[in-house]
Tab-separated table of C-alpha atoms in Angstrom:
chain	number	residue	atom	x	y	z
L	1	MET	CA	1.758	19.213	-1.887
L	2	ALA	CA	4.023	17.699	0.869
L	3	SER	CA	6.245	19.917	2.819
L	4	ALA	CA	10.069	19.988	3.735
L	5	ASP	CA	12.210	16.786	4.014
L	6	ALA	CA	12.277	16.859	7.781
L	7	ASP	CA	8.694	15.902	8.195
L	8	ARG	CA	8.461	13.098	5.438
L	9	ILE	CA	7.403	9.847	7.059
L	10	VAL	CA	7.111	6.539	5.126
L	11	LEU	CA	4.624	4.414	6.950
L	12	CYS	CA	3.844	0.664	6.966
L	13	MET	CA	1.849	-1.658	8.906
L	14	LYS	CA	2.573	-5.451	9.861
L	15	TRP	CA	0.524	-7.496	12.114
L	16	GLY	CA	-0.144	-11.337	12.640
L	17	THR	CA	2.133	-13.898	10.787
L	18	LYS	CA	1.456	-13.634	7.115
L	19	TYR	CA	4.460	-11.276	6.426
L	20	GLY	CA	7.702	-11.806	8.115
L	21	PRO	CA	10.315	-9.005	9.210
L	22	GLU	CA	12.062	-9.421	5.923
L	23	TYR	CA	9.119	-7.592	4.156
L	24	VAL	CA	9.571	-4.589	6.366
L	25	ASN	CA	13.410	-4.740	6.043
L	26	ARG	CA	13.352	-5.029	2.297
L	27	LEU	CA	10.625	-2.205	1.983
L	28	TYR	CA	12.899	-0.044	4.079
L	29	ALA	CA	15.899	-0.760	1.770
L	30	MET	CA	13.934	-0.083	-1.256
L	31	VAL	CA	12.548	3.146	-0.064
L	32	ARG	CA	16.170	4.341	1.005
L	33	ARG	CA	17.438	3.328	-2.602
L	34	HIS	CA	14.807	5.397	-4.369
L	35	LEU	CA	13.858	8.220	-2.014
L	36	SER	CA	16.334	11.164	-1.990
L	37	GLY	CA	16.854	13.220	1.029
L	38	ASP	CA	15.924	12.531	4.749
L	39	PHE	CA	12.839	10.757	5.944
L	40	ARG	CA	11.686	8.592	8.820
L	41	PHE	CA	10.549	4.994	8.242
L	42	VAL	CA	7.860	3.829	10.623
L	43	CYS	CA	6.222	0.664	11.263
L	44	LEU	CA	3.088	-0.028	13.132
L	45	THR	CA	3.189	-3.597	14.332
L	46	ASP	CA	2.237	-6.058	16.996
L	47	ASP	CA	5.791	-7.614	16.717
L	48	ALA	CA	8.903	-5.764	16.121
L	49	THR	CA	11.178	-8.889	16.292
L	50	GLY	CA	13.798	-9.051	13.607
L	51	LEU	CA	13.327	-5.507	12.024
L	52	ARG	CA	16.293	-3.483	11.170
L	53	ALA	CA	17.457	-0.607	13.476
L	54	GLU	CA	16.593	2.046	11.092
L	55	VAL	CA	12.871	1.181	11.320
L	56	GLU	CA	10.901	3.060	14.014
L	57	CYS	CA	8.369	0.719	15.577
L	58	HIS	CA	5.209	1.736	17.392
L	59	PRO	CA	2.073	-0.288	18.353
L	60	ILE	CA	-0.978	-0.485	16.194
L	61	PRO	CA	-3.781	1.670	17.896
L	62	ASP	CA	-6.567	-0.512	19.026
L	63	LEU	CA	-9.490	-0.581	16.553
L	64	ALA	CA	-11.801	-2.749	18.745
L	65	LEU	CA	-13.116	-4.863	15.990
L	66	PRO	CA	-15.640	-7.591	17.227
L	67	GLU	CA	-13.898	-10.897	17.915
L	68	GLY	CA	-13.858	-13.047	14.743
L	69	SER	CA	-14.807	-10.472	12.486
L	70	PRO	CA	-13.118	-10.301	9.079
L	71	GLU	CA	-10.215	-8.041	9.175
L	72	ARG	CA	-10.035	-6.817	5.366
L	73	GLY	CA	-7.630	-4.036	6.062
L	74	TRP	CA	-9.610	-2.169	8.671
L	75	LYS	CA	-6.589	-1.651	10.868
L	76	LYS	CA	-5.216	0.805	8.313
L	77	LEU	CA	-7.674	3.217	9.201
L	78	THR	CA	-5.692	3.491	12.490
L	79	THR	CA	-3.188	5.693	10.520
L	80	PHE	CA	-5.512	8.499	10.732
L	81	GLU	CA	-5.444	8.998	14.424
L	82	ALA	CA	-5.555	12.521	15.433
L	83	ASP	CA	-2.283	11.839	17.416
L	84	LEU	CA	-0.560	8.981	15.904
L	85	HIS	CA	2.334	8.260	18.561
L	86	GLY	CA	3.313	11.958	18.330
L	87	LEU	CA	4.283	11.788	14.702
L	88	ARG	CA	3.944	15.002	12.637
L	89	GLY	CA	4.421	15.656	8.870
L	90	THR	CA	3.418	14.106	5.750
L	91	ALA	CA	3.024	10.300	5.524
L	92	LEU	CA	3.462	8.144	2.532
L	93	PHE	CA	1.758	4.775	3.481
L	94	LEU	CA	3.092	1.636	1.655
L	95	ASP	CA	1.966	-1.965	1.939
L	96	VAL	CA	4.806	-4.164	3.139
L	97	ASP	CA	4.448	-6.364	0.066
L	98	VAL	CA	4.932	-3.807	-2.743
L	99	VAL	CA	8.141	-3.697	-4.822
L	100	VAL	CA	9.708	-0.128	-5.447
L	101	THR	CA	11.230	0.051	-8.863
L	102	GLY	CA	11.615	3.873	-9.515
L	103	SER	CA	12.042	7.170	-7.794
L	104	LEU	CA	9.630	7.906	-4.992
L	105	ASP	CA	10.469	11.500	-4.801
L	106	ALA	CA	7.377	12.610	-6.758
L	107	PHE	CA	5.079	10.851	-4.370
L	108	PHE	CA	5.904	13.500	-1.696
L	109	GLU	CA	5.653	16.339	-4.359
L	110	HIS	CA	2.576	15.605	-6.293
L	111	PRO	CA	-0.300	18.107	-5.485
L	112	GLY	CA	-3.204	16.917	-3.500
L	113	GLU	CA	-4.609	16.655	-0.035
L	114	PHE	CA	-5.102	12.827	-0.058
L	115	LEU	CA	-3.646	10.772	-2.842
L	116	ILE	CA	-4.405	7.042	-3.556
L	117	ILE	CA	-4.167	4.590	-6.286
L	118	HIS	CA	-7.311	4.627	-8.340
L	119	ASP	CA	-8.923	1.117	-8.616
L	120	TRP	CA	-7.805	-0.625	-11.803
L	121	LYS	CA	-10.620	-3.119	-12.211
L	122	ARG	CA	-13.449	-0.989	-11.796
L	123	PRO	CA	-12.262	2.630	-12.689
L	124	TRP	CA	-15.748	4.085	-12.876
L	125	ARG	CA	-15.892	3.796	-9.097
L	126	VAL	CA	-14.335	6.315	-6.743
L	127	THR	CA	-12.555	3.570	-4.702
L	128	GLY	CA	-8.952	3.682	-4.398
L	129	ASN	CA	-6.391	0.888	-3.622
L	130	SER	CA	-4.887	1.627	-0.222
L	131	SER	CA	-1.565	-0.125	-1.106
L	132	VAL	CA	-0.067	3.310	-1.596
L	133	TYR	CA	-1.765	6.641	-0.223
L	134	ARG	CA	-0.438	10.068	1.059
L	135	PHE	CA	-1.862	12.240	3.826
L	136	ARG	CA	-1.100	14.812	6.322
L	137	LEU	CA	-0.770	13.043	9.789
L	138	GLY	CA	-3.660	14.003	12.021
L	139	ALA	CA	-5.604	15.745	9.124
L	140	HIS	CA	-8.359	12.911	8.590
L	141	ALA	CA	-9.051	11.824	12.113
L	142	ASP	CA	-12.819	12.139	11.264
L	143	VAL	CA	-12.421	9.082	8.941
L	144	LEU	CA	-11.325	6.919	11.908
L	145	GLU	CA	-13.741	8.412	14.366
L	146	GLY	CA	-16.660	7.817	11.994
L	147	PHE	CA	-15.744	4.163	11.778
L	148	ARG	CA	-15.287	3.855	15.533
L	149	ARG	CA	-18.905	5.475	16.124
L	150	ASN	CA	-20.591	3.213	13.474
L	151	ASP	CA	-18.371	0.277	12.779
L	152	ALA	CA	-21.159	-2.320	12.355
L	153	ALA	CA	-22.907	-0.146	9.873
L	154	VAL	CA	-19.820	0.813	8.035
L	155	ARG	CA	-18.602	-2.838	7.732
L	156	ALA	CA	-22.195	-3.814	6.486
L	157	GLN	CA	-22.166	-1.148	3.708
L	158	PHE	CA	-18.485	-1.199	2.738
L	159	ARG	CA	-16.459	-4.373	1.844
L	160	ASN	CA	-13.134	-3.064	3.133
L	161	GLU	CA	-11.268	0.077	4.653
L	162	GLN	CA	-10.298	1.311	1.154
L	163	ALA	CA	-13.835	1.488	-0.036
L	164	TYR	CA	-15.007	3.360	3.230
L	165	LEU	CA	-12.078	5.992	3.192
L	166	SER	CA	-12.474	6.617	-0.452
L	167	ASP	CA	-16.091	7.345	-0.124
L	168	VAL	CA	-15.811	9.619	3.020
L	169	LEU	CA	-12.801	11.597	1.397
L	170	HIS	CA	-14.499	11.839	-2.017
L	171	ARG	CA	-17.654	13.209	-0.424
L	172	GLN	CA	-15.498	15.736	1.354
L	173	GLY	CA	-13.903	16.757	-1.837
L	174	LYS	CA	-10.265	15.630	-0.685
L	175	LEU	CA	-9.764	12.409	-2.724
L	176	ALA	CA	-7.242	12.528	-5.677
L	177	TYR	CA	-5.525	9.788	-7.423
L	178	TRP	CA	-1.908	9.086	-8.305
L	179	PRO	CA	-0.948	9.327	-12.076
L	180	ALA	CA	-2.032	6.102	-13.470
L	181	GLU	CA	1.359	4.736	-14.621
L	182	TRP	CA	3.167	5.094	-11.364
L	183	CYS	CA	1.508	2.285	-9.375
L	184	ALA	CA	1.217	-0.852	-11.409
L	185	SER	CA	-0.756	-3.930	-10.606
L	186	TRP	CA	1.276	-7.122	-10.863
L	187	LYS	CA	-1.572	-9.244	-12.178
L	188	TYR	CA	-3.137	-6.742	-14.425
L	189	HIS	CA	-0.179	-4.737	-15.902
L	190	CYS	CA	2.893	-6.844	-15.537
L	191	ILE	CA	1.966	-10.389	-16.536
L	192	PRO	CA	1.533	-10.496	-20.462
L	193	ARG	CA	-1.809	-11.244	-21.786
L	194	PHE	CA	-2.738	-14.777	-23.086
L	195	PRO	CA	-1.135	-16.491	-24.860
L	196	ALA	CA	2.081	-14.493	-24.550
L	197	ASN	CA	2.250	-15.134	-20.855
L	198	LEU	CA	3.007	-18.792	-21.650
L	199	TRP	CA	6.425	-17.681	-22.989
L	200	ARG	CA	7.211	-14.096	-21.907
L	201	GLU	CA	8.240	-13.117	-18.486
L	202	PRO	CA	6.298	-10.409	-16.776
L	203	ALA	CA	7.891	-6.963	-16.983
L	204	VAL	CA	7.778	-3.612	-15.393
L	205	PRO	CA	5.390	-1.392	-17.364
L	206	PRO	CA	6.831	1.972	-18.573
L	207	GLY	CA	6.580	4.540	-15.998
L	208	ALA	CA	5.873	2.268	-13.071
L	209	ARG	CA	7.388	3.123	-9.769
L	210	ILE	CA	5.722	0.755	-7.538
L	211	LEU	CA	4.505	-2.762	-8.218
L	212	ILE	CA	1.320	-3.701	-6.188
L	213	PHE	CA	0.794	-7.335	-5.253
L	214	HIS	CA	-2.845	-7.611	-4.476
L	215	GLY	CA	-4.663	-10.794	-4.247
L	216	VAL	CA	-2.946	-14.175	-3.762
L	217	MET	CA	0.582	-13.522	-5.137
L	218	ASN	CA	3.468	-11.860	-3.281
L	219	PRO	CA	6.978	-11.063	-4.439
L	220	PRO	CA	8.423	-14.434	-3.560
L	221	ASP	CA	5.567	-16.030	-5.584
L	222	ALA	CA	6.301	-14.014	-8.552
L	223	ILE	CA	10.052	-14.588	-8.472
L	224	ALA	CA	9.415	-18.386	-8.418
L	225	GLY	CA	6.579	-18.361	-10.824
L	226	ARG	CA	3.918	-19.590	-8.365
L	227	SER	CA	0.461	-18.536	-9.412
L	228	ASN	CA	-1.434	-19.664	-6.115
L	229	GLY	CA	-4.533	-19.807	-8.049
L	230	ASN	CA	-4.260	-16.529	-9.732
L	231	TRP	CA	-6.418	-15.911	-12.758
L	232	ARG	CA	-3.432	-15.911	-15.156
L	233	TYR	CA	-0.473	-18.221	-15.384
L	234	ALA	CA	2.854	-16.173	-14.984
L	235	ARG	CA	6.318	-17.357	-15.843
L	236	PRO	CA	9.043	-16.934	-13.147
L	237	ALA	CA	10.349	-13.282	-12.891
L	238	PRO	CA	13.788	-13.608	-11.126
L	239	TRP	CA	14.438	-10.052	-11.713
L	240	ILE	CA	12.268	-8.866	-9.060
L	241	ALA	CA	14.912	-9.897	-6.680
L	242	SER	CA	17.247	-7.179	-8.079
L	243	TYR	CA	14.643	-4.630	-6.642
L	244	TRP	CA	13.213	-6.676	-3.725
L	245	HIS	CA	16.383	-7.142	-1.411
L	246	GLU	CA	18.113	-5.559	1.610
């Protein structure tokens, strides 16, 4: 279970040009509206331009991936540095493209050493979805060090960082999952099944507190009804803008 308000840190990461500063700024605003008490909001980034003053910015620690290798989220492993810019406490990591729809208080209260979303598509696997995970800063430095020592072998065995970290922490007996209803997949849980998706708008599932946009769609696409080649057509969902704003 997480400890006192004073050491609660909401952590995100932004690199490259895929996501602009508005994603971080809106994420901060959603967290502020849905998390009671004090917290620090920290963004690890290669470009702090345009980020609001409430966001603490720090460089992304170097992972030293080979030039041209597929990224696939490996940079997220740097959140497990033994000393991450001197930050201390309990961190709740959120992808910058999530949409917060309900209270986040329980994400800091739910018992468990390391909590992550259980993969929706293949629930028989231990793999988690790392769009939302919680951990004690500095407590899992071995996950990062194991990758740095054997990065080529790790990348050959595991498709991405969430598969690797889930495997390591599962073998250590430290992996646990959020209650299933808390984190909803936009494409699996919010878009109605065919043929109802042709006339019904997507909706927030009962009990969902965070909507996860994995794959090819992001919140602006969902608002406008752009499928971007998604496997299921979705009508525009303008109501997302009532959550996804500053």
